[in-house]
mmCIF file of C-alpha atoms in Angstrom:
data_model
loop_
_atom_site.group_PDB
_atom_site.id
_atom_site.type_symbol
_atom_site.label_atom_id
_atom_site.label_comp_id
_atom_site.label_asym_id
_atom_site.label_seq_id
_atom_site.Cartn_x
_atom_site.Cartn_y
_atom_site.Cartn_z
ATOM 1 C CA UNK I 9 -7.231 -61.922 -9.485
ATOM 2 C CA UNK I 10 -3.949 -61.670 -7.640
ATOM 3 C CA UNK I 11 -3.077 -58.504 -9.619
ATOM 4 C CA UNK I 12 -6.439 -56.933 -8.760
ATOM 5 C CA UNK I 13 -5.861 -57.764 -5.113
ATOM 6 C CA UNK I 14 -2.474 -56.125 -5.235
ATOM 7 C CA UNK I 15 -3.979 -52.954 -6.849
ATOM 8 C CA UNK I 16 -6.664 -52.870 -4.160
ATOM 9 C CA UNK I 17 -4.147 -53.302 -1.353
ATOM 10 C CA UNK I 18 -1.824 -50.649 -2.837
ATOM 11 C CA UNK I 19 -4.712 -48.242 -3.128
ATOM 12 C CA UNK I 20 -5.735 -48.926 0.473
ATOM 13 C CA UNK I 21 -2.166 -48.320 1.708
ATOM 14 C CA UNK I 22 -1.888 -45.103 -0.281
ATOM 15 C CA UNK I 23 -5.173 -43.861 1.136
ATOM 16 C CA UNK I 24 -4.133 -44.843 4.639
ATOM 17 C CA UNK I 25 -0.832 -42.980 4.228
ATOM 18 C CA UNK I 26 -2.609 -39.886 2.863
ATOM 19 C CA UNK I 27 -5.003 -39.950 5.807
ATOM 20 C CA UNK I 28 -2.131 -40.291 8.235
ATOM 21 C CA UNK I 29 -0.400 -37.230 6.680
ATOM 22 C CA UNK I 30 -3.600 -35.218 6.873
ATOM 23 C CA UNK I 31 -4.247 -36.131 10.429
ATOM 24 C CA UNK I 32 -0.692 -35.122 11.283
ATOM 25 C CA UNK I 33 -1.113 -31.706 9.636
ATOM 26 C CA UNK I 34 -4.227 -31.028 11.675
ATOM 27 C CA UNK I 35 -2.602 -32.270 14.910
ATOM 28 C CA UNK I 36 0.435 -30.155 14.132
ATOM 29 C CA UNK I 37 -1.728 -27.081 13.693
ATOM 30 C CA UNK I 38 -3.429 -27.704 17.031
ATOM 31 C CA UNK I 39 -0.106 -28.312 18.754
ATOM 32 C CA UNK I 40 1.341 -25.096 17.443
ATOM 33 C CA UNK I 41 -1.806 -23.304 18.453
ATOM 34 C CA UNK I 42 -1.466 -24.556 22.002
ATOM 35 C CA UNK I 43 -4.653 -26.677 21.753
ATOM 36 C CA UNK I 44 -5.079 -30.256 23.053
ATOM 37 C CA UNK I 45 -3.627 -33.007 20.811
ATOM 38 C CA UNK I 46 -4.802 -35.964 23.027
ATOM 39 C CA UNK I 47 -4.674 -39.309 21.169
ATOM 40 C CA UNK I 48 -2.253 -38.118 18.540
ATOM 41 C CA UNK I 49 1.540 -38.827 18.216
ATOM 42 C CA UNK I 50 2.146 -35.235 19.382
ATOM 43 C CA UNK I 51 0.599 -35.814 22.753
ATOM 44 C CA UNK I 52 4.013 -36.815 24.218
ATOM 45 C CA UNK I 53 5.544 -33.484 23.063
ATOM 46 C CA UNK I 54 2.664 -31.465 24.479
ATOM 47 C CA UNK I 55 3.317 -32.836 27.962
ATOM 48 C CA UNK I 56 6.856 -31.359 28.068
ATOM 49 C CA UNK I 57 7.179 -28.324 30.357
ATOM 50 C CA UNK I 58 8.259 -25.921 27.563
ATOM 51 C CA UNK I 59 5.293 -26.984 25.429
ATOM 52 C CA UNK I 60 2.873 -26.550 28.365
ATOM 53 C CA UNK I 61 4.213 -23.008 28.864
ATOM 54 C CA UNK I 62 3.619 -22.323 25.146
ATOM 55 C CA UNK I 63 0.026 -23.564 25.437
ATOM 56 C CA UNK I 64 -0.723 -21.552 28.475
ATOM 57 C CA UNK I 65 0.808 -18.328 27.210
ATOM 58 C CA UNK I 66 -0.833 -18.584 23.815
ATOM 59 C CA UNK I 67 -4.145 -19.511 25.308
ATOM 60 C CA UNK I 68 -4.071 -16.467 27.568
ATOM 61 C CA UNK I 69 -3.090 -14.112 24.720
ATOM 62 C CA UNK I 70 -5.713 -15.596 22.344
ATOM 63 C CA UNK I 71 -8.471 -15.270 24.914
ATOM 64 C CA UNK I 72 -7.683 -11.603 25.273
ATOM 65 C CA UNK I 73 -7.510 -11.177 21.517
ATOM 66 C CA UNK I 74 -10.812 -12.890 20.961
ATOM 67 C CA UNK I 75 -12.570 -10.815 23.590
ATOM 68 C CA UNK I 76 -11.068 -7.543 22.408
ATOM 69 C CA UNK I 77 -11.349 -8.109 18.679
ATOM 70 C CA UNK I 78 -12.766 -11.327 17.148
ATOM 71 C CA UNK I 79 -15.893 -11.676 19.249
ATOM 72 C CA UNK I 80 -16.834 -8.093 18.434
ATOM 73 C CA UNK I 81 -16.221 -8.671 14.727
ATOM 74 C CA UNK I 82 -18.303 -11.790 14.740
ATOM 75 C CA UNK I 83 -21.190 -9.762 16.254
ATOM 76 C CA UNK I 84 -20.678 -6.826 13.906
ATOM 77 C CA UNK I 85 -20.047 -8.449 10.511
ATOM 78 C CA UNK I 86 -23.378 -10.191 9.670
ATOM 79 C CA UNK I 87 -25.378 -6.995 9.727
ATOM 80 C CA UNK I 88 -22.662 -4.574 8.564
ATOM 81 C CA UNK I 89 -21.619 -6.730 5.597
ATOM 82 C CA UNK I 90 -25.083 -7.890 4.591
ATOM 83 C CA UNK I 91 -25.172 -10.448 1.787
ATOM 84 C CA UNK I 92 -21.351 -10.379 1.528
ATOM 85 C CA UNK I 93 -21.091 -12.058 4.899
ATOM 86 C CA UNK I 94 -22.935 -15.157 3.588
ATOM 87 C CA UNK I 95 -21.170 -15.075 0.183
ATOM 88 C CA UNK I 96 -19.472 -18.306 -0.708
ATOM 89 C CA UNK I 97 -17.286 -16.904 -3.508
ATOM 90 C CA UNK I 98 -13.542 -16.399 -3.441
ATOM 91 C CA UNK I 99 -12.012 -13.885 -1.009
ATOM 92 C CA UNK I 100 -9.031 -11.674 -1.919
ATOM 93 C CA UNK I 101 -6.729 -10.302 0.770
ATOM 94 C CA UNK I 102 -3.774 -8.607 -0.858
ATOM 95 C CA UNK I 103 -0.753 -7.482 1.201
ATOM 96 C CA UNK I 104 -2.070 -9.806 3.953
ATOM 97 C CA UNK I 105 0.952 -11.796 4.961
ATOM 98 C CA UNK I 106 -0.324 -14.862 6.852
ATOM 99 C CA UNK I 107 -3.339 -12.992 8.325
ATOM 100 C CA UNK I 108 -5.979 -15.683 7.847
ATOM 101 C CA UNK I 109 -7.684 -14.943 11.130
ATOM 102 C CA UNK I 110 -9.178 -11.582 10.101
ATOM 103 C CA UNK I 111 -10.027 -12.892 6.657
ATOM 104 C CA UNK I 112 -11.994 -15.776 8.124
ATOM 105 C CA UNK I 113 -13.675 -13.759 10.852
ATOM 106 C CA UNK I 114 -15.033 -11.136 8.523
ATOM 107 C CA UNK I 115 -15.881 -13.635 5.724
ATOM 108 C CA UNK I 116 -16.322 -17.092 7.320
ATOM 109 C CA UNK I 117 -18.323 -18.521 4.352
ATOM 110 C CA UNK I 118 -15.857 -17.848 1.527
ATOM 111 C CA UNK I 119 -15.069 -20.954 -0.508
ATOM 112 C CA UNK I 120 -11.518 -19.871 -1.226
ATOM 113 C CA UNK I 121 -9.229 -17.538 0.623
ATOM 114 C CA UNK I 122 -6.459 -15.999 -1.517
ATOM 115 C CA UNK I 123 -3.721 -14.390 0.620
ATOM 116 C CA UNK I 124 -0.337 -13.061 -0.492
ATOM 117 C CA UNK I 125 2.750 -11.256 0.754
ATOM 118 C CA UNK I 126 6.458 -11.040 0.275
ATOM 119 C CA UNK I 127 7.105 -13.376 3.153
ATOM 120 C CA UNK I 128 8.168 -16.910 2.150
ATOM 121 C CA UNK I 129 5.853 -19.891 2.601
ATOM 122 C CA UNK I 130 8.471 -21.913 4.399
ATOM 123 C CA UNK I 131 8.613 -25.643 5.005
ATOM 124 C CA UNK I 132 5.616 -27.749 6.113
ATOM 125 C CA UNK I 133 5.985 -27.881 9.955
ATOM 126 C CA UNK I 134 7.187 -31.214 11.263
ATOM 127 C CA UNK I 135 7.474 -31.255 15.068
ATOM 128 C CA UNK I 136 9.241 -34.624 15.003
ATOM 129 C CA UNK I 137 12.188 -33.070 13.223
ATOM 130 C CA UNK I 138 12.771 -30.506 15.950
ATOM 131 C CA UNK I 139 14.934 -31.657 18.835
ATOM 132 C CA UNK I 140 13.403 -31.588 22.381
ATOM 133 C CA UNK I 141 16.033 -29.037 23.339
ATOM 134 C CA UNK I 142 15.176 -26.681 20.511
ATOM 135 C CA UNK I 143 11.358 -26.971 20.558
ATOM 136 C CA UNK I 144 10.628 -24.549 23.454
ATOM 137 C CA UNK I 145 12.629 -21.727 21.818
ATOM 138 C CA UNK I 146 11.005 -22.526 18.417
ATOM 139 C CA UNK I 147 7.606 -22.191 19.976
ATOM 140 C CA UNK I 148 8.642 -18.966 21.809
ATOM 141 C CA UNK I 149 9.689 -17.531 18.494
ATOM 142 C CA UNK I 150 6.361 -18.471 16.991
ATOM 143 C CA UNK I 151 4.568 -16.644 19.821
ATOM 144 C CA UNK I 152 6.824 -13.636 19.248
ATOM 145 C CA UNK I 153 5.838 -13.556 15.516
ATOM 146 C CA UNK I 154 2.161 -13.339 16.563
ATOM 147 C CA UNK I 155 2.703 -10.522 19.121
ATOM 148 C CA UNK I 156 1.840 -7.546 16.917
ATOM 149 C CA UNK I 157 -1.281 -8.977 15.265
ATOM 150 C CA UNK I 158 -2.673 -10.145 18.616
ATOM 151 C CA UNK I 159 -2.048 -6.757 20.195
ATOM 152 C CA UNK I 160 -2.247 -4.258 17.331
ATOM 153 C CA UNK I 161 -4.419 -6.144 14.759
ATOM 154 C CA UNK I 162 -1.749 -6.170 12.044
ATOM 155 C CA UNK I 163 1.673 -7.627 11.340
ATOM 156 C CA UNK I 164 4.712 -5.326 11.426
ATOM 157 C CA UNK I 165 6.417 -6.247 8.175
ATOM 158 C CA UNK I 166 10.041 -5.643 9.180
ATOM 159 C CA UNK I 167 9.583 -7.624 12.378
ATOM 160 C CA UNK I 168 7.804 -10.448 10.609
ATOM 161 C CA UNK I 169 10.651 -10.857 8.095
ATOM 162 C CA UNK I 170 12.996 -11.517 11.015
ATOM 163 C CA UNK I 171 10.647 -13.652 13.086
ATOM 164 C CA UNK I 172 9.751 -15.976 10.199
ATOM 165 C CA UNK I 173 13.380 -16.708 9.384
ATOM 166 C CA UNK I 174 13.911 -19.067 12.359
ATOM 167 C CA UNK I 175 15.231 -22.418 11.325
ATOM 168 C CA UNK I 176 12.810 -24.793 13.143
ATOM 169 C CA UNK I 177 9.499 -23.223 12.227
ATOM 170 C CA UNK I 178 10.121 -20.967 9.264
ATOM 171 C CA UNK I 179 7.967 -18.982 6.934
ATOM 172 C CA UNK I 180 4.236 -18.194 7.032
ATOM 173 C CA UNK I 181 2.931 -21.757 7.295
ATOM 174 C CA UNK I 182 3.318 -22.130 11.124
ATOM 175 C CA UNK I 183 1.341 -18.902 11.581
ATOM 176 C CA UNK I 184 -1.312 -20.059 9.135
ATOM 177 C CA UNK I 185 -1.510 -23.281 11.051
ATOM 178 C CA UNK I 186 -2.096 -21.459 14.327
ATOM 179 C CA UNK I 187 -4.867 -19.298 12.864
ATOM 180 C CA UNK I 188 -6.619 -22.214 11.237
ATOM 181 C CA UNK I 189 -6.613 -24.307 14.461
ATOM 182 C CA UNK I 190 -7.696 -21.341 16.628
ATOM 183 C CA UNK I 191 -10.498 -20.555 14.188
ATOM 184 C CA UNK I 192 -11.900 -24.024 14.747
ATOM 185 C CA UNK I 193 -10.907 -25.366 11.320
ATOM 186 C CA UNK I 194 -9.731 -28.935 10.722
ATOM 187 C CA UNK I 195 -6.914 -29.227 8.161
ATOM 188 C CA UNK I 196 -7.649 -31.859 5.551
ATOM 189 C CA UNK I 197 -4.572 -31.512 3.343
ATOM 190 C CA UNK I 198 -1.527 -29.313 2.837
ATOM 191 C CA UNK I 199 0.374 -29.006 -0.470
ATOM 192 C CA UNK I 200 3.232 -26.768 -1.513
ATOM 193 C CA UNK I 201 2.360 -25.420 -5.020
ATOM 194 C CA UNK I 202 3.802 -23.181 -7.713
ATOM 195 C CA UNK I 203 2.255 -21.063 -10.506
ATOM 196 C CA UNK I 204 3.553 -20.546 -14.006
ATOM 197 C CA UNK I 205 3.100 -17.406 -16.173
ATOM 198 C CA UNK I 206 -0.458 -18.516 -17.106
ATOM 199 C CA UNK I 207 -1.449 -18.924 -13.515
ATOM 200 C CA UNK I 208 -1.552 -22.727 -13.800
ATOM 201 C CA UNK I 209 -0.170 -25.108 -11.182
ATOM 202 C CA UNK I 210 3.216 -26.561 -12.127
ATOM 203 C CA UNK I 211 6.159 -28.156 -10.309
ATOM 204 C CA UNK I 212 8.335 -25.558 -8.544
ATOM 205 C CA UNK I 213 11.107 -24.167 -10.687
ATOM 206 C CA UNK I 214 12.661 -21.051 -12.152
ATOM 207 C CA UNK I 215 10.167 -18.354 -12.917
ATOM 208 C CA UNK I 216 7.408 -19.927 -10.832
ATOM 209 C CA UNK I 217 5.528 -18.336 -7.917
ATOM 210 C CA UNK I 218 5.683 -20.302 -4.719
ATOM 211 C CA UNK I 219 2.625 -20.891 -2.601
ATOM 212 C CA UNK I 220 0.709 -23.362 -0.416
ATOM 213 C CA UNK I 221 -2.723 -24.828 -0.747
ATOM 214 C CA UNK I 222 -4.544 -25.885 2.455
ATOM 215 C CA UNK I 223 -7.864 -27.619 2.196
ATOM 216 C CA UNK I 224 -9.791 -27.520 5.476
ATOM 217 C CA UNK I 225 -13.189 -28.008 6.981
ATOM 218 C CA UNK I 226 -14.212 -24.657 8.391
ATOM 219 C CA UNK I 227 -16.130 -23.847 11.478
ATOM 220 C CA UNK I 228 -19.279 -23.811 9.331
ATOM 221 C CA UNK I 229 -18.754 -27.492 8.512
ATOM 222 C CA UNK I 230 -18.071 -26.770 4.819
ATOM 223 C CA UNK I 231 -14.990 -27.686 2.781
ATOM 224 C CA UNK I 232 -12.932 -24.595 2.122
ATOM 225 C CA UNK I 233 -9.487 -23.771 0.688
ATOM 226 C CA UNK I 234 -6.784 -21.350 1.761
ATOM 227 C CA UNK I 235 -3.997 -20.245 -0.662
ATOM 228 C CA UNK I 236 -1.010 -18.198 0.310
ATOM 229 C CA UNK I 237 1.488 -17.047 -2.355
ATOM 230 C CA UNK I 238 4.829 -15.307 -2.066
ATOM 231 C CA UNK I 239 4.715 -12.475 -4.573
ATOM 232 C CA UNK I 240 5.424 -8.783 -5.147
ATOM 233 C CA UNK I 241 2.421 -6.765 -6.295
ATOM 234 C CA UNK I 242 4.266 -3.675 -7.618
ATOM 235 C CA UNK I 243 3.516 -2.946 -11.274
ATOM 236 C CA UNK I 244 7.111 -3.684 -12.383
ATOM 237 C CA UNK I 245 7.083 -6.980 -10.564
ATOM 238 C CA UNK I 246 3.759 -8.071 -12.062
ATOM 239 C CA UNK I 247 5.095 -7.284 -15.536
ATOM 240 C CA UNK I 248 8.064 -9.565 -14.917
ATOM 241 C CA UNK I 249 6.135 -12.199 -13.067
ATOM 242 C CA UNK I 250 2.401 -12.179 -13.943
ATOM 243 C CA UNK I 251 1.802 -15.640 -12.426
ATOM 244 C CA UNK I 252 -0.213 -14.643 -9.350
ATOM 245 C CA UNK I 253 -2.275 -12.107 -11.292
ATOM 246 C CA UNK I 254 -3.190 -14.691 -13.903
ATOM 247 C CA UNK I 255 -4.250 -17.107 -11.131
ATOM 248 C CA UNK I 256 -6.480 -14.448 -9.642
ATOM 249 C CA UNK I 257 -8.143 -13.703 -12.951
ATOM 250 C CA UNK I 258 -9.206 -17.326 -13.209
ATOM 251 C CA UNK I 259 -11.038 -17.072 -9.784
ATOM 252 C CA UNK I 260 -13.564 -14.394 -10.884
ATOM 253 C CA UNK I 261 -15.462 -11.890 -8.825
ATOM 254 C CA UNK I 262 -14.785 -12.031 -5.114
ATOM 255 C CA UNK I 263 -14.815 -10.449 -1.651
ATOM 256 C CA UNK I 264 -11.923 -8.093 -0.865
ATOM 257 C CA UNK I 265 -10.283 -7.241 2.460
ATOM 258 C CA UNK I 266 -7.544 -4.590 2.740
ATOM 259 C CA UNK I 267 -6.060 -3.743 6.108
ATOM 260 C CA UNK I 268 -2.758 -2.067 7.109
ATOM 261 C CA UNK I 269 -1.750 -2.119 3.469
ATOM 262 C CA UNK I 270 1.013 0.509 3.872
ATOM 263 C CA UNK I 271 -0.894 2.916 1.518
ATOM 264 C CA UNK I 272 0.895 1.149 -1.397
ATOM 265 C CA UNK I 273 -2.100 1.516 -3.749
ATOM 266 C CA UNK I 274 -2.005 5.267 -3.165
ATOM 267 C CA UNK I 275 0.976 5.103 -5.569
ATOM 268 C CA UNK I 276 0.643 4.505 -9.243
ATOM 269 C CA UNK I 277 3.428 1.942 -8.821
ATOM 270 C CA UNK I 278 0.636 -0.324 -7.648
ATOM 271 C CA UNK I 279 -1.969 0.579 -10.220
ATOM 272 C CA UNK I 280 -2.418 -2.948 -11.555
ATOM 273 C CA UNK I 281 -3.470 -4.614 -8.336
ATOM 274 C CA UNK I 282 -5.644 -1.570 -7.506
ATOM 275 C CA UNK I 283 -7.311 -1.776 -10.873
ATOM 276 C CA UNK I 284 -7.808 -5.546 -10.546
ATOM 277 C CA UNK I 285 -9.596 -5.269 -7.161
ATOM 278 C CA UNK I 286 -11.806 -2.436 -8.377
ATOM 279 C CA UNK I 287 -12.863 -4.509 -11.339
ATOM 280 C CA UNK I 288 -13.218 -7.890 -9.608
ATOM 281 C CA UNK I 289 -14.689 -7.121 -6.226
ATOM 282 C CA UNK I 290 -18.288 -7.727 -5.092
ATOM 283 C CA UNK I 291 -17.500 -5.816 -1.963
ATOM 284 C CA UNK I 292 -14.396 -4.070 -0.595
ATOM 285 C CA UNK I 293 -13.888 -3.910 3.133
ATOM 286 C CA UNK I 294 -10.898 -1.679 3.896
ATOM 287 C CA UNK I 295 -9.333 0.935 6.084
ATOM 288 C CA UNK I 296 -7.842 4.157 4.653
ATOM 289 C CA UNK I 297 -4.554 2.394 3.792
ATOM 290 C CA UNK I 298 -6.120 0.414 0.997
ATOM 291 C CA UNK I 299 -7.507 1.871 -2.246
ATOM 292 C CA UNK I 300 -7.710 5.747 -2.137
ATOM 293 C CA UNK I 301 -11.148 7.019 -1.490
ATOM 294 C CA UNK I 302 -11.207 9.015 -4.712
ATOM 295 C CA UNK I 303 -11.424 5.805 -6.723
ATOM 296 C CA UNK I 304 -14.871 5.044 -5.300
ATOM 297 C CA UNK I 305 -16.916 7.363 -7.565
ATOM 298 C CA UNK I 306 -20.415 7.996 -6.227
ATOM 299 C CA UNK I 307 -22.066 6.955 -9.501
ATOM 300 C CA UNK I 308 -20.292 3.593 -9.494
ATOM 301 C CA UNK I 309 -19.913 2.629 -5.771
ATOM 302 C CA UNK I 310 -22.192 2.532 -2.747
ATOM 303 C CA UNK I 311 -19.991 3.389 0.253
ATOM 304 C CA UNK I 312 -20.933 2.843 3.875
ATOM 305 C CA UNK I 313 -18.809 4.354 6.619
ATOM 306 C CA UNK I 314 -17.997 2.735 9.986
ATOM 307 C CA UNK I 315 -16.026 4.454 12.746
ATOM 308 C CA UNK I 316 -14.387 7.859 12.971
ATOM 309 C CA UNK I 317 -11.741 8.659 10.330
ATOM 310 C CA UNK I 318 -8.930 10.202 12.307
ATOM 311 C CA UNK I 319 -6.279 10.278 9.551
ATOM 312 C CA UNK I 320 -3.133 8.180 9.171
ATOM 313 C CA UNK I 321 -0.693 7.555 11.905
ATOM 314 C CA UNK I 322 2.485 9.623 12.028
ATOM 315 C CA UNK I 323 4.509 7.444 9.687
ATOM 316 C CA UNK I 324 1.975 7.815 6.864
ATOM 317 C CA UNK I 325 0.810 11.447 7.350
ATOM 318 C CA UNK I 326 1.458 12.305 3.671
ATOM 319 C CA UNK I 327 -1.407 9.869 2.824
ATOM 320 C CA UNK I 328 -4.114 11.895 4.575
ATOM 321 C CA UNK I 329 -7.437 11.972 2.645
ATOM 322 C CA UNK I 330 -9.418 15.195 3.344
ATOM 323 C CA UNK I 331 -12.276 14.171 1.152
ATOM 324 C CA UNK I 332 -12.608 10.826 3.015
ATOM 325 C CA UNK I 333 -12.587 12.802 6.276
ATOM 326 C CA UNK I 334 -15.308 15.152 4.996
ATOM 327 C CA UNK I 335 -17.565 12.343 3.769
ATOM 328 C CA UNK I 336 -17.001 10.246 6.863
ATOM 329 C CA UNK I 337 -17.927 13.179 9.166
ATOM 330 C CA UNK I 338 -21.048 13.995 7.088
ATOM 331 C CA UNK I 339 -22.235 10.405 7.363
ATOM 332 C CA UNK I 340 -21.922 10.408 11.215
ATOM 333 C CA UNK I 341 -21.215 6.668 11.242
ATOM 334 C CA UNK I 342 -21.495 4.544 14.428
ATOM 335 C CA UNK I 343 -18.157 3.917 16.166
ATOM 336 C CA UNK I 344 -16.356 0.705 15.530
ATOM 337 C CA UNK I 345 -16.494 -1.707 18.452
ATOM 338 C CA UNK I 346 -13.012 -3.082 17.532
ATOM 339 C CA UNK I 347 -9.739 -1.655 16.309
ATOM 340 C CA UNK I 348 -8.908 -1.933 12.593
ATOM 341 C CA UNK I 349 -5.673 -1.230 10.748
ATOM 342 C CA UNK I 350 -2.975 1.127 12.012
ATOM 343 C CA UNK I 351 -5.240 3.005 14.330
ATOM 344 C CA UNK I 352 -5.220 0.352 17.066
ATOM 345 C CA UNK I 353 -7.716 2.201 19.335
ATOM 346 C CA UNK I 354 -11.394 1.557 18.384
ATOM 347 C CA UNK I 355 -12.277 5.204 19.009
ATOM 348 C CA UNK I 356 -9.804 6.210 16.271
ATOM 349 C CA UNK I 357 -10.437 3.283 13.887
ATOM 350 C CA UNK I 358 -12.539 3.463 10.724
ATOM 351 C CA UNK I 359 -13.372 1.425 7.695
ATOM 352 C CA UNK I 360 -15.500 1.571 4.684
ATOM 353 C CA UNK I 361 -17.629 -1.188 3.013
ATOM 354 C CA UNK I 362 -17.833 -0.396 -0.690
ATOM 355 C CA UNK I 363 -20.185 -2.202 -3.060
ATOM 356 C CA UNK I 364 -20.302 -1.631 -6.841
ATOM 357 C CA UNK I 365 -23.616 -0.286 -8.156
#
């Protein structure tokens, strides 16, 4: 009887500890997002002047971002995406970096969000381990890492690599925390994970692919999961390290988002990820930097155009797609009410919604 009591007490303590960790992760996300953390251990940090400045600055920037982009996407997506908007399957966002906010805004009902990039996951944020003197600058660096996506709708890769290297709040996790909290999600658990060559979860080690699994309650009230993995999607890299690809194969058909993808899949050096998405997508929402338009054969895909195709920006002029321009013009699509991809002006932005027949 005494042994049973001990087991019960041990289990109770373990559950209480797990709950405490989960509550801390959610409070940390809200703190980093500049949202109220009243009644949590982080409340005392939030009252410091540097933290108040962070909250005010981020709140102001987010309000502008929401009005200019997110609110318009929320109004546009249900009708433009049709059944895909309500789909509860997995959602793939290759070359995303930590851009959970657009994934969740376009597809808020997905059961699982699978994001990836070359940027490291980083350590699980712990505000208590940052000195009071260093915290304001750490938060300022976090705001800096968000600048491009809040103003241009995409991350600038070379800038992000620098911004995410800071010592106090490193990697993609702090950014993911901000996006989750600002999207109205409550973090239930956070776990650093690793994949082996079969796509199975294993302890981190040589030859494994590092990632993070975040279980959260979304704004819809449903339990959802976010994965972010650090991986290279070039064909040669997948041949050497098939871990992430094997994991994706186990998830089945899903929803795909491609935005500001550097036109990488226009090259045959990225044929494997391109082929995977074409074979495993129930819908593909993308700008012209994703999969080349020529791969959407009319007898296999139903393509709907949104916005005016104005060609690539100067840096990517060699990736112009005359056929896409011709089809886009013939369709006379309605203008996009928001910017999307490298063309940061709505009047010059366009996307396609492709569904396999």
